[in-house]
Short mmCIF file of C-alpha atoms and ligand atoms in Angstrom, two decimals:
data_model
loop_
_atom_site.label_atom_id
_atom_site.label_comp_id
_atom_site.label_asym_id
_atom_site.label_seq_id
_atom_site.Cartn_x
_atom_site.Cartn_y
_atom_site.Cartn_z
CA UNK A 562 33.31 -89.77 -44.26
CA UNK A 563 35.92 -87.17 -45.01
CA UNK A 564 34.52 -83.66 -44.94
CA UNK A 565 35.75 -80.92 -47.19
CA UNK A 566 37.92 -78.27 -45.55
CA UNK A 567 36.03 -75.01 -45.27
CA UNK A 568 36.79 -72.21 -47.72
CA UNK A 569 35.51 -68.70 -47.80
CA UNK A 570 32.40 -68.39 -49.96
CA UNK A 571 32.54 -66.09 -52.97
CA UNK A 572 31.44 -62.63 -51.84
CA UNK A 573 30.45 -61.17 -55.25
CA UNK A 574 26.70 -60.54 -55.11
CA UNK A 575 25.04 -59.08 -58.13
CA UNK A 576 23.06 -55.97 -58.31
CA UNK A 577 20.47 -56.38 -61.09
CA UNK A 578 21.33 -53.02 -62.64
CA UNK A 579 25.05 -53.67 -62.88
CA UNK A 580 24.67 -56.81 -64.91
CA UNK A 581 24.65 -55.42 -68.43
CA UNK A 582 23.89 -57.63 -71.41
CA UNK A 583 24.03 -61.39 -71.07
CA UNK A 584 27.11 -63.17 -72.48
CA UNK A 585 25.09 -66.32 -72.94
CA UNK A 586 21.32 -66.18 -73.34
CA UNK A 587 19.28 -69.34 -73.68
CA UNK A 588 15.53 -69.41 -74.28
CA UNK A 589 13.15 -72.33 -74.53
CA UNK A 590 15.86 -74.83 -75.40
CA UNK A 591 14.76 -78.33 -76.41
CA UNK A 592 16.99 -81.31 -77.04
CA UNK A 593 16.01 -84.94 -77.38
CA UNK A 594 17.85 -88.10 -78.33
CA UNK A 595 15.27 -90.14 -80.19
CA UNK A 596 12.29 -89.93 -77.90
CA UNK A 597 14.39 -89.40 -74.80
CA UNK A 598 13.78 -85.73 -74.00
CA UNK A 599 16.75 -84.28 -72.19
CA UNK A 600 16.10 -80.53 -72.30
CA UNK A 601 12.47 -79.40 -72.31
CA UNK A 602 12.44 -75.62 -72.66
CA UNK A 603 15.45 -74.68 -70.58
CA UNK A 604 16.29 -70.99 -70.19
CA UNK A 605 19.13 -69.07 -68.55
CA UNK A 606 21.41 -66.04 -68.82
CA UNK A 607 25.06 -65.75 -67.96
CA UNK A 608 26.32 -62.27 -67.12
CA UNK A 609 29.78 -60.73 -67.08
CA UNK A 610 32.11 -61.67 -64.25
CA UNK A 611 29.65 -63.95 -62.54
CA UNK A 612 29.96 -67.55 -61.45
CA UNK A 613 26.77 -69.29 -62.37
CA UNK A 614 26.41 -72.84 -61.10
CA UNK A 615 23.94 -75.29 -62.56
CA UNK A 616 23.22 -78.31 -60.42
CA UNK A 617 21.33 -81.37 -61.51
CA UNK A 618 21.35 -85.09 -60.92
CA UNK A 619 23.61 -87.17 -63.09
CA UNK A 620 21.99 -87.88 -66.42
CA UNK A 621 19.83 -84.77 -66.18
CA UNK A 622 21.41 -83.20 -69.27
CA UNK A 623 24.03 -80.89 -67.80
CA UNK A 624 26.79 -81.95 -70.16
CA UNK A 625 24.41 -81.89 -73.10
CA UNK A 626 23.54 -78.30 -72.24
CA UNK A 627 27.19 -77.24 -72.15
CA UNK A 628 27.85 -79.01 -75.44
CA UNK A 629 24.94 -77.20 -77.07
CA UNK A 630 26.50 -73.89 -76.04
CA UNK A 631 29.65 -74.57 -78.10
CA UNK A 632 27.74 -76.56 -80.70
CA UNK A 633 29.34 -79.90 -79.96
CA UNK A 634 25.70 -81.00 -79.91
CA UNK A 635 22.97 -79.49 -82.07
CA UNK A 636 19.83 -78.56 -80.16
CA UNK A 637 16.37 -79.16 -81.59
CA UNK A 638 14.49 -75.90 -81.00
CA UNK A 639 14.89 -72.68 -79.01
CA UNK A 640 17.43 -69.87 -79.18
CA UNK A 641 20.95 -69.88 -77.91
CA UNK A 642 23.01 -66.71 -78.15
CA UNK A 643 26.67 -66.64 -77.19
CA UNK A 644 28.46 -63.26 -77.14
CA UNK A 645 25.73 -61.84 -79.31
CA UNK A 646 25.81 -64.55 -81.99
CA UNK A 647 23.04 -67.02 -82.57
CA UNK A 648 25.14 -70.13 -82.29
CA UNK A 649 23.14 -72.33 -84.65
CA UNK A 650 23.43 -69.88 -87.55
CA UNK A 651 27.20 -69.45 -87.60
CA UNK A 652 29.46 -70.64 -90.42
CA UNK A 653 32.58 -72.60 -89.48
CA UNK A 654 34.92 -69.59 -89.30
CA UNK A 655 32.57 -67.51 -87.17
CA UNK A 656 31.89 -70.53 -85.00
CA UNK A 657 35.62 -71.00 -84.43
CA UNK A 658 35.92 -67.35 -83.48
CA UNK A 659 33.14 -67.62 -80.91
CA UNK A 660 34.56 -70.88 -79.62
CA UNK A 661 37.93 -69.25 -79.04
CA UNK A 662 36.19 -66.87 -76.65
CA UNK A 663 34.58 -69.73 -74.76
CA UNK A 664 36.86 -72.02 -72.81
CA UNK A 665 35.64 -75.53 -72.06
CA UNK A 666 37.01 -77.59 -69.19
CA UNK A 667 35.95 -81.16 -69.89
CA UNK A 668 34.82 -83.54 -67.20
CA UNK A 669 37.76 -85.92 -67.50
CA UNK A 670 40.22 -83.10 -68.36
CA UNK A 671 40.50 -84.41 -71.96
CA UNK A 672 44.24 -83.79 -72.24
CA UNK A 673 45.65 -85.14 -75.51
CA UNK A 674 47.41 -88.18 -74.18
CA UNK A 675 49.84 -88.59 -77.05
CA UNK A 676 51.21 -85.10 -76.48
CA UNK A 677 53.34 -83.51 -73.76
CA UNK A 678 51.93 -80.80 -71.52
CA UNK A 679 53.68 -78.20 -73.67
CA UNK A 680 52.14 -79.59 -76.87
CA UNK A 681 48.75 -79.72 -75.21
CA UNK A 682 48.98 -76.01 -74.50
CA UNK A 683 50.33 -75.25 -77.96
CA UNK A 684 47.42 -76.97 -79.60
CA UNK A 685 44.80 -74.19 -79.28
CA UNK A 686 47.38 -71.65 -80.46
CA UNK A 687 47.88 -73.47 -83.79
CA UNK A 688 44.64 -72.13 -85.13
CA UNK A 689 44.44 -68.95 -83.14
CA UNK A 690 47.81 -67.32 -83.63
CA UNK A 691 45.97 -63.97 -83.60
CA UNK A 692 45.21 -64.66 -79.94
CA UNK A 693 48.86 -64.54 -79.00
CA UNK A 694 48.71 -60.73 -78.95
CA UNK A 695 52.17 -60.60 -80.45
CA UNK A 696 53.61 -62.48 -77.52
CA UNK A 697 56.10 -65.28 -77.58
CA UNK A 698 54.43 -68.70 -77.60
CA UNK A 699 56.77 -70.13 -75.01
CA UNK A 700 56.02 -67.25 -72.66
CA UNK A 701 52.27 -67.66 -73.05
CA UNK A 702 52.52 -71.36 -72.31
CA UNK A 703 54.67 -70.77 -69.26
CA UNK A 704 52.48 -68.04 -67.88
CA UNK A 705 49.32 -70.14 -68.35
CA UNK A 706 51.01 -73.04 -66.54
CA UNK A 707 52.27 -70.73 -63.82
CA UNK A 708 48.79 -69.44 -63.14
CA UNK A 709 47.79 -73.01 -62.28
CA UNK A 710 51.03 -73.60 -60.38
CA UNK A 711 52.44 -76.29 -62.67
CA UNK A 712 55.28 -74.66 -64.59
CA UNK A 713 57.55 -77.61 -63.81
CA UNK A 714 55.39 -80.12 -65.72
CA UNK A 715 56.10 -78.61 -69.13
CA UNK A 716 57.72 -81.70 -70.64
CA UNK A 717 55.73 -84.40 -68.86
CA UNK A 718 53.15 -86.60 -70.52
CA UNK A 719 49.56 -86.48 -69.22
CA UNK A 720 49.84 -90.05 -67.92
CA UNK A 721 52.56 -88.87 -65.56
CA UNK A 722 50.23 -86.39 -63.86
CA UNK A 723 47.80 -87.00 -61.02
CA UNK A 724 44.08 -86.41 -61.53
CA UNK A 725 44.23 -82.99 -59.91
CA UNK A 726 47.25 -81.94 -61.94
CA UNK A 727 45.55 -83.04 -65.15
CA UNK A 728 42.56 -80.91 -64.28
CA UNK A 729 44.86 -77.92 -63.74
CA UNK A 730 46.76 -78.43 -66.97
CA UNK A 731 43.42 -78.67 -68.74
CA UNK A 732 42.48 -75.36 -67.12
CA UNK A 733 45.74 -73.82 -68.30
CA UNK A 734 45.03 -75.07 -71.82
CA UNK A 735 41.64 -73.40 -71.61
CA UNK A 736 43.11 -70.15 -70.32
CA UNK A 737 45.78 -69.80 -72.95
CA UNK A 738 43.40 -68.14 -75.41
CA UNK A 739 42.11 -65.81 -72.68
CA UNK A 740 38.46 -66.72 -73.11
CA UNK A 741 35.70 -64.38 -71.98
CA UNK A 742 33.62 -67.27 -70.72
CA UNK A 743 34.71 -70.59 -69.23
CA UNK A 744 32.40 -73.59 -69.13
CA UNK A 745 33.26 -76.13 -66.45
CA UNK A 746 31.85 -79.64 -66.75
CA UNK A 747 31.94 -81.06 -63.21
CA UNK A 748 35.35 -79.60 -62.33
CA UNK A 749 35.62 -81.58 -59.09
CA UNK A 750 34.29 -84.94 -60.21
CA UNK A 751 36.57 -87.86 -59.53
CA UNK A 752 38.85 -85.85 -57.24
CA UNK A 753 39.45 -86.35 -53.55
CA UNK A 754 38.15 -83.64 -51.16
CA UNK A 755 41.51 -81.91 -50.67
CA UNK A 756 42.19 -81.75 -54.40
CA UNK A 757 38.63 -80.61 -55.05
CA UNK A 758 39.18 -77.75 -52.66
CA UNK A 759 42.37 -76.78 -54.47
CA UNK A 760 40.60 -76.84 -57.82
CA UNK A 761 37.76 -74.72 -56.47
CA UNK A 762 40.21 -72.17 -55.10
CA UNK A 763 42.04 -72.19 -58.40
CA UNK A 764 38.87 -71.57 -60.36
CA UNK A 765 38.08 -68.60 -58.16
CA UNK A 766 41.62 -67.25 -58.44
CA UNK A 767 41.64 -67.63 -62.20
CA UNK A 768 38.27 -66.02 -62.51
CA UNK A 769 39.65 -63.05 -60.63
CA UNK A 770 42.90 -62.89 -62.54
CA UNK A 771 41.47 -63.28 -66.04
CA UNK A 772 38.18 -61.57 -65.35
CA UNK A 773 36.04 -64.24 -66.99
CA UNK A 774 32.46 -65.28 -66.51
CA UNK A 775 32.08 -68.92 -65.52
CA UNK A 776 29.31 -71.42 -66.03
CA UNK A 777 29.95 -74.36 -63.75
CA UNK A 778 27.87 -77.50 -63.81
CA UNK A 779 28.17 -79.93 -60.98
CA UNK A 780 26.32 -82.17 -58.61
CA UNK A 781 28.74 -81.29 -55.85
CA UNK A 782 26.82 -78.97 -53.51
CA UNK A 783 29.93 -77.97 -51.54
CA UNK A 784 31.49 -76.76 -54.74
CA UNK A 785 28.28 -74.95 -55.64
CA UNK A 786 28.06 -73.23 -52.26
CA UNK A 787 31.59 -71.90 -52.42
CA UNK A 788 31.83 -70.89 -56.05
CA UNK A 789 28.42 -69.65 -57.00
CA UNK A 790 27.14 -66.11 -57.18
CA UNK A 791 23.93 -67.52 -58.52
CA UNK A 792 22.58 -71.02 -59.04
CA UNK A 793 20.14 -72.79 -61.29
CA UNK A 794 18.56 -76.11 -60.46
CA UNK A 795 18.14 -78.27 -63.55
CA UNK A 796 15.32 -80.76 -63.06
CA UNK A 797 13.21 -82.46 -65.73
CA UNK A 798 15.05 -80.55 -68.46
CA UNK A 799 13.96 -77.10 -67.27
CA UNK A 800 15.25 -74.28 -65.13
CA UNK A 801 13.40 -75.50 -62.06
CA UNK A 802 14.73 -72.98 -59.56
CA UNK A 803 17.09 -70.03 -59.64
CA UNK A 804 18.69 -67.86 -56.96
CA UNK A 805 21.64 -67.61 -54.62
CA UNK A 806 22.73 -70.67 -52.69
CA UNK A 807 21.11 -69.29 -49.54
CA UNK A 808 17.82 -68.56 -51.28
CA UNK A 809 17.62 -72.01 -52.79
CA UNK A 810 18.70 -73.68 -49.55
CA UNK A 811 15.73 -72.02 -47.87
CA UNK A 812 13.27 -73.29 -50.50
CA UNK A 813 10.33 -75.46 -49.43
CA UNK A 814 10.02 -77.20 -52.80
CA UNK A 815 10.81 -80.92 -52.33
CA UNK A 816 12.63 -81.22 -55.65
CA UNK A 817 14.94 -78.35 -54.66
CA UNK A 818 15.24 -79.51 -51.07
CA UNK A 819 16.49 -82.86 -52.37
CA UNK A 820 19.75 -81.19 -53.42
CA UNK A 821 20.43 -79.72 -50.00
CA UNK A 822 20.32 -82.88 -47.95
CA UNK B 45 28.48 -108.08 -77.65
CA UNK B 46 29.60 -105.28 -79.95
CA UNK B 47 26.70 -104.15 -82.08
CA UNK B 48 28.59 -104.31 -85.35
CA UNK B 49 29.54 -107.94 -84.90
CA UNK B 50 25.85 -108.75 -84.71
CA UNK B 51 25.39 -106.82 -87.89
CA UNK B 52 27.01 -109.62 -89.83
CA UNK B 53 24.02 -111.74 -88.89
CA UNK B 54 21.55 -109.04 -89.64
CA UNK B 55 21.12 -107.76 -93.17
CA UNK B 56 19.46 -104.46 -92.44
CA UNK B 57 22.09 -103.50 -89.92
CA UNK B 58 24.72 -104.70 -92.35
CA UNK B 59 23.54 -102.36 -95.08
CA UNK B 60 23.13 -99.51 -92.59
CA UNK B 61 26.72 -99.97 -91.48
CA UNK B 62 27.94 -100.20 -95.07
CA UNK B 63 26.14 -96.95 -95.82
CA UNK B 64 27.67 -95.20 -92.84
CA UNK B 65 31.15 -96.41 -93.76
CA UNK B 66 30.62 -95.11 -97.31
CA UNK B 67 29.58 -91.72 -95.97
CA UNK B 68 32.66 -91.69 -93.77
CA UNK B 69 34.80 -92.49 -96.83
CA UNK B 70 33.07 -89.74 -98.80
CA UNK B 71 33.83 -87.31 -96.02
CA UNK B 72 37.48 -88.38 -96.17
CA UNK B 73 37.65 -87.54 -99.89
CA UNK B 74 35.97 -84.19 -99.31
CA UNK B 75 38.31 -83.23 -96.49
CA UNK B 76 41.53 -84.56 -97.99
CA UNK B 77 41.39 -82.12 -100.91
CA UNK B 78 40.50 -79.17 -98.70
CA UNK B 79 43.66 -77.34 -97.52
CA UNK B 80 45.42 -77.15 -95.17
CA UNK B 81 46.73 -80.68 -94.85
CA UNK B 82 48.15 -81.52 -91.43
CA UNK B 83 51.65 -82.34 -92.71
CA UNK B 84 53.36 -82.81 -89.41
CA UNK B 85 50.76 -85.19 -88.11
CA UNK B 86 50.79 -87.05 -91.44
CA UNK B 87 54.54 -87.59 -91.26
CA UNK B 88 54.28 -88.63 -87.64
CA UNK B 89 51.58 -91.15 -88.53
CA UNK B 90 53.61 -92.53 -91.45
CA UNK B 91 56.47 -93.06 -89.07
CA UNK B 92 54.23 -94.67 -86.45
CA UNK B 93 52.48 -96.95 -88.94
CA UNK B 94 55.69 -98.02 -90.66
CA UNK B 95 57.74 -98.41 -87.54
CA UNK B 96 55.01 -100.22 -85.57
CA UNK B 97 54.69 -103.01 -88.10
CA UNK B 98 58.17 -103.20 -89.59
CA UNK B 99 59.57 -105.99 -87.46
CA UNK B 100 56.34 -107.96 -87.34
CA UNK B 101 55.93 -107.84 -91.10
CA UNK B 102 59.56 -108.72 -91.70
CA UNK B 103 59.55 -111.72 -89.38
CA UNK B 104 56.27 -113.01 -90.74
CA UNK B 105 57.39 -112.52 -94.34
CA UNK B 106 60.60 -114.39 -93.70
CA UNK B 107 58.83 -117.33 -92.07
CA UNK B 108 56.15 -117.46 -94.75
CA UNK B 109 58.78 -117.59 -97.51
CA UNK B 110 60.65 -120.31 -95.69
CA UNK B 111 57.61 -122.41 -94.88
CA UNK B 112 56.08 -121.96 -98.30
CA UNK B 113 59.21 -123.20 -100.00
CA UNK B 114 59.53 -126.18 -97.65
CA UNK B 115 55.92 -127.17 -98.25
CA UNK B 116 55.94 -126.88 -102.01
CA UNK B 117 59.37 -128.28 -102.71
CA UNK B 118 58.58 -132.05 -102.37
CA UNK B 119 55.66 -131.78 -104.80
CA UNK B 120 57.77 -129.92 -107.31
CA UNK B 121 60.44 -132.61 -107.00
CA UNK B 122 57.78 -135.26 -107.69
CA UNK B 123 56.84 -133.39 -110.85
CA UNK B 124 60.47 -133.06 -111.80
CA UNK B 125 60.02 -129.31 -111.82
CA UNK B 126 62.22 -128.27 -108.94
CA UNK B 127 64.10 -125.91 -111.25
CA UNK B 128 60.94 -123.83 -111.45
CA UNK B 129 60.86 -123.26 -107.69
CA UNK B 130 62.20 -119.68 -107.76
CA UNK B 131 59.76 -118.71 -110.50
CA UNK B 132 56.77 -120.19 -108.83
CA UNK B 133 57.68 -118.90 -105.37
CA UNK B 134 58.28 -115.38 -106.60
CA UNK B 135 55.02 -115.19 -108.51
CA UNK B 136 52.92 -116.48 -105.61
CA UNK B 137 54.61 -114.21 -103.14
CA UNK B 138 54.51 -111.04 -105.18
CA UNK B 139 51.03 -111.51 -106.59
CA UNK B 140 49.20 -112.84 -103.60
CA UNK B 141 50.89 -113.97 -100.43
CA UNK B 142 52.96 -110.87 -99.75
CA UNK B 143 50.13 -108.35 -100.06
CA UNK B 144 47.42 -110.30 -98.27
CA UNK B 145 49.57 -111.50 -95.37
CA UNK B 146 51.03 -108.04 -94.84
CA UNK B 147 47.59 -106.49 -95.00
CA UNK B 148 46.13 -108.98 -92.54
CA UNK B 149 48.96 -108.39 -90.10
CA UNK B 150 48.52 -104.65 -90.43
CA UNK B 151 44.76 -104.97 -89.97
CA UNK B 152 45.51 -106.68 -86.67
CA UNK B 153 48.28 -104.36 -85.64
CA UNK B 154 47.49 -100.95 -87.12
CA UNK B 155 43.72 -101.24 -87.53
CA UNK B 156 43.22 -102.19 -83.91
CA UNK B 157 45.59 -99.56 -82.61
CA UNK B 158 43.90 -96.81 -84.61
CA UNK B 159 40.49 -98.06 -83.46
CA UNK B 160 41.58 -98.09 -79.84
CA UNK B 161 43.41 -94.77 -79.99
CA UNK B 162 40.63 -92.81 -81.65
CA UNK B 163 38.05 -94.68 -79.59
CA UNK B 164 39.66 -93.63 -76.34
CA UNK B 165 40.09 -90.07 -77.61
CA UNK B 166 36.40 -90.01 -78.43
CA UNK B 167 35.31 -91.46 -75.11
CA UNK B 168 37.51 -89.13 -73.06
CA UNK B 169 36.27 -86.10 -75.04
CA UNK B 170 39.69 -85.34 -76.56
CA UNK B 171 38.04 -85.16 -79.98
CA UNK B 172 35.51 -82.66 -78.61
CA UNK B 173 38.37 -80.67 -77.12
CA UNK B 174 40.08 -80.45 -80.51
CA UNK B 175 36.88 -79.36 -82.13
CA UNK B 176 36.31 -76.48 -79.72
CA UNK B 177 39.91 -75.35 -80.00
CA UNK B 178 39.42 -74.64 -83.69
CA UNK B 179 41.12 -77.70 -85.19
CA UNK B 180 39.03 -79.93 -87.39
CA UNK B 181 39.51 -83.30 -85.68
CA UNK B 182 38.48 -85.21 -88.80
CA UNK B 183 41.32 -83.65 -90.75
CA UNK B 184 43.81 -83.85 -87.95
CA UNK B 185 43.11 -87.41 -86.83
CA UNK B 186 41.25 -89.27 -89.55
CA UNK B 187 42.61 -87.86 -92.81
CA UNK B 188 46.22 -88.17 -91.66
CA UNK B 189 45.81 -91.73 -90.43
CA UNK B 190 44.00 -93.02 -93.50
CA UNK B 191 46.61 -91.40 -95.76
CA UNK B 192 49.46 -92.75 -93.68
CA UNK B 193 48.25 -96.35 -93.81
CA UNK B 194 47.43 -96.06 -97.53
CA UNK B 195 50.92 -94.80 -98.29
CA UNK B 196 52.84 -97.09 -95.97
CA UNK B 197 51.17 -100.40 -96.73
CA UNK B 198 52.63 -100.77 -100.25
CA UNK B 199 56.09 -100.11 -98.80
CA UNK B 200 55.55 -102.72 -96.13
CA UNK B 201 54.35 -105.15 -98.79
CA UNK B 202 57.46 -104.62 -100.88
CA UNK B 203 59.58 -105.22 -97.84
CA UNK B 204 57.61 -108.35 -96.92
CA UNK B 205 58.02 -109.65 -100.49
CA UNK B 206 61.74 -109.11 -100.36
CA UNK B 207 62.18 -110.80 -97.02
CA UNK B 208 59.91 -113.70 -98.02
CA UNK B 209 61.90 -114.25 -101.20
CA UNK B 210 65.01 -114.28 -99.12
CA UNK B 211 63.48 -116.85 -96.74
CA UNK B 212 62.65 -119.06 -99.69
CA UNK B 213 66.16 -118.59 -101.01
CA UNK B 214 67.61 -119.98 -97.78
CA UNK B 215 65.65 -123.20 -98.24
CA UNK B 216 66.59 -123.45 -101.89
CA UNK B 217 70.21 -122.83 -101.03
CA UNK B 218 70.36 -125.33 -98.18
CA UNK B 219 68.33 -128.07 -99.80
CA UNK B 220 69.01 -127.53 -103.47
CA UNK B 221 72.38 -125.83 -103.61
CA UNK B 222 70.92 -122.98 -105.61
CA UNK B 223 73.26 -119.98 -105.53
CA UNK B 224 72.14 -116.50 -104.62
CA UNK B 225 72.81 -115.31 -108.16
CA UNK B 226 70.96 -118.11 -109.85
CA UNK B 227 68.00 -117.80 -107.51
CA UNK B 228 67.52 -114.08 -107.91
CA UNK B 229 68.21 -114.27 -111.65
CA UNK B 230 65.34 -116.70 -111.95
CA UNK B 231 63.19 -114.58 -109.65
CA UNK B 232 63.69 -111.40 -111.62
CA UNK B 233 63.29 -113.16 -114.94
CA UNK B 234 59.84 -114.16 -113.87
CA UNK B 235 58.47 -111.11 -112.11
CA UNK B 236 57.32 -108.53 -114.59
CA UNK B 237 55.67 -105.18 -114.15
CA UNK B 238 52.44 -106.98 -114.83
CA UNK B 239 52.93 -108.59 -111.41
CA UNK B 240 54.27 -105.64 -109.49
CA UNK B 241 51.81 -102.98 -110.59
CA UNK B 242 48.58 -104.79 -109.72
CA UNK B 243 49.98 -105.97 -106.43
CA UNK B 244 51.14 -102.49 -105.48
CA UNK B 245 47.83 -100.94 -106.51
CA UNK B 246 46.03 -103.58 -104.53
CA UNK B 247 48.18 -102.76 -101.51
CA UNK B 248 47.10 -99.12 -101.67
CA UNK B 249 43.49 -100.25 -101.48
CA UNK B 250 44.27 -102.63 -98.64
CA UNK B 251 45.92 -99.79 -96.75
CA UNK B 252 43.00 -97.50 -97.39
CA UNK B 253 40.55 -100.12 -96.13
CA UNK B 254 42.53 -100.72 -92.93
CA UNK B 255 42.84 -97.00 -92.19
CA UNK B 256 39.24 -96.27 -93.08
CA UNK B 257 37.70 -98.97 -90.92
CA UNK B 258 40.02 -98.34 -87.98
CA UNK B 259 39.23 -94.64 -88.04
CA UNK B 260 35.52 -95.15 -88.62
CA UNK B 261 35.19 -97.49 -85.68
CA UNK B 262 37.32 -95.38 -83.36
CA UNK B 263 35.76 -92.07 -84.34
CA UNK B 264 32.29 -93.45 -83.71
CA UNK B 265 33.12 -95.42 -80.58
CA UNK B 266 30.41 -95.70 -77.99
CA UNK B 267 30.72 -94.36 -74.46
CA UNK B 268 32.68 -96.23 -71.85
CA UNK B 269 35.75 -98.42 -71.81
CA UNK B 270 33.76 -101.25 -73.43
CA UNK B 271 33.24 -98.94 -76.41
CA UNK B 272 37.01 -98.62 -76.88
CA UNK B 273 37.54 -102.37 -76.79
CA UNK B 274 34.70 -102.93 -79.21
CA UNK B 275 36.06 -100.30 -81.59
CA UNK B 276 39.44 -102.01 -81.75
CA UNK B 277 37.99 -105.49 -82.01
CA UNK B 278 35.37 -104.77 -84.63
CA UNK B 279 37.84 -102.72 -86.68
CA UNK B 280 40.02 -105.81 -87.08
CA UNK B 281 37.11 -108.12 -87.88
CA UNK B 282 35.55 -105.86 -90.50
CA UNK B 283 38.77 -104.77 -92.15
CA UNK B 284 40.04 -108.37 -92.42
CA UNK B 285 36.81 -109.38 -94.12
CA UNK B 286 37.00 -106.37 -96.38
CA UNK B 287 40.58 -107.25 -97.35
CA UNK B 288 39.46 -110.58 -98.78
CA UNK B 289 36.62 -108.95 -100.67
CA UNK B 290 39.02 -106.39 -102.13
CA UNK B 291 41.50 -109.14 -102.95
CA UNK B 292 38.82 -111.02 -104.86
CA UNK B 293 37.86 -107.90 -106.79
CA UNK B 294 41.52 -107.17 -107.53
CA UNK B 295 42.11 -110.68 -108.87
CA UNK B 296 39.02 -110.49 -111.08
CA UNK B 297 40.11 -107.13 -112.46
CA UNK B 298 43.72 -108.16 -113.12
CA UNK B 299 42.45 -111.32 -114.73
CA UNK B 300 40.64 -109.25 -117.32
CA UNK B 301 43.90 -107.45 -118.11
CA UNK B 302 45.87 -110.70 -118.40
CA UNK B 303 43.34 -111.93 -120.93
CA UNK B 304 43.79 -108.89 -123.12
N1 ADP C 1227 25.00 -88.76 -77.87
C1 ADP C 1227 23.97 -89.18 -77.10
N2 ADP C 1227 23.09 -90.07 -77.62
C2 ADP C 1227 22.04 -90.49 -76.88
N3 ADP C 1227 21.79 -90.10 -75.63
C3 ADP C 1227 22.63 -89.22 -75.07
C4 ADP C 1227 23.75 -88.71 -75.77
N4 ADP C 1227 24.42 -87.85 -74.97
C5 ADP C 1227 23.72 -87.82 -73.81
N5 ADP C 1227 22.64 -88.64 -73.87
C6 ADP C 1227 21.65 -88.83 -72.81
O1 ADP C 1227 21.27 -87.57 -72.33
C7 ADP C 1227 21.10 -87.61 -70.94
C8 ADP C 1227 21.88 -86.50 -70.30
O2 ADP C 1227 23.26 -86.75 -70.41
P1 ADP C 1227 24.36 -85.81 -69.78
O3 ADP C 1227 24.11 -84.42 -70.22
O4 ADP C 1227 25.66 -86.39 -70.11
O5 ADP C 1227 24.07 -85.95 -68.23
P2 ADP C 1227 24.81 -85.22 -67.03
O6 ADP C 1227 23.81 -84.31 -66.43
O7 ADP C 1227 25.19 -86.30 -66.08
O8 ADP C 1227 26.00 -84.51 -67.59
C9 ADP C 1227 21.52 -88.97 -70.46
O9 ADP C 1227 20.37 -89.72 -70.20
C10 ADP C 1227 22.26 -89.56 -71.63
O10 ADP C 1227 22.01 -90.93 -71.71
MG1 MG C 1228 28.00 -84.88 -67.42
#
């Protein structure tokens, strides 16, 4: 098996007092599809400038959780506050405003495949012209693409890009509105180890450059080790364990240990 | 097996599906009147819909006109009524054959491509991505496509009619020495607004049905690549069936007006 090249782990360790208010606060969240209970009282907080990684087996409800945060899925009960707003009570306009502060990197990149890279990046700006901060659209697009190292792909179609490039363009599309929070749905899934490493480094660079908080869900423990300041283990629809990678790796609990094999 | 194909054999599922399609249509009417309309995407879709089917519709129309004339001609000669060929051809083509054939071809061509396109956008989370970036995907994708097919189908039908009449003319000219002038004089003496208006109105409904079903199936596609295939396939099956139902209703309604 190919092993992932080593990268320096993220050094930012949080001091409880420095955290401030949570950007995302989730309490007792329940979500079921019919009688298939996916989330069973999940809770978590995401703080400023941190990289929080949630790991869980596939099918454990990680994507459902992310979608609840931006209300692509409605949850059943519990509270979910994003940037101070209770997400289930917002009208469409307020919801759009909150959503523009929350970037979402979808699992398969979700680039619009009938549009060029340029049009993909223009798309979020159509409805959020206020986010352009008086800047020229072309310049914003170029600078977002430059920060992922793909300025030369401006006029290509998504089908002409490799998997790793698609993921980066998708990240640029997310960054163009300068979100305060970025949600990553399995950012390294389906990528080879070298490309995964590049994406991980890019996420860390971007997080530094744009000063965002990131919520990353994954089942890739290498990715979790490198990126995370803090981790949550999602098992049976609850926050089963929480701590730094090292703390969790030292756990005796068999359900947590299972992730560190 | 796609679930909705089974539904044809299962009454409860059939009514469930009909209800969901009606709700989807209701949502279309709610959203279409709510500004802003996505003009650019609408124009693009009109172009795509028209351009995609232009050649196919033209070729089919031409062949249908030709074949129809060849098939009917001997019988008309037997009846000693061959002079009525242009009249009879034009009425059948304008009232019935043009609209239904064009609509069926478009159900196959446009309905399936909308089903597959929206289906794959759904499955790959592109629709979710639009939603979180502040664009209402229903307005951007569904409203524009349904409008585009509704507007373009009558145009395609008129073109198919024209080409089919021309196909029939070729046969008449080669076999019966009917001149271009005589043929089209007879054609236009026999087609009245009473033929054109119902058939154009009917074509709007056909277009609406094709767009609606294609979008409904694509927008609600199930996960996985199989979901995309099923969306395209079932869109064609259901919209073709629906076209015949609409055609029947249209004929019954126009019949009432002819009687008046
Ligand atoms: N729209 C849906 N309808 C029914 N079940 C769903 C739906 N979305 C997700 N699920 C179910 O919820 C569970 C969690 O899914 P998901 O969050 O996608 O898992 P993952 O942790 O791999 O991202 C899965 O069992 C899935 O089948
Ligand atoms: Mg997932």
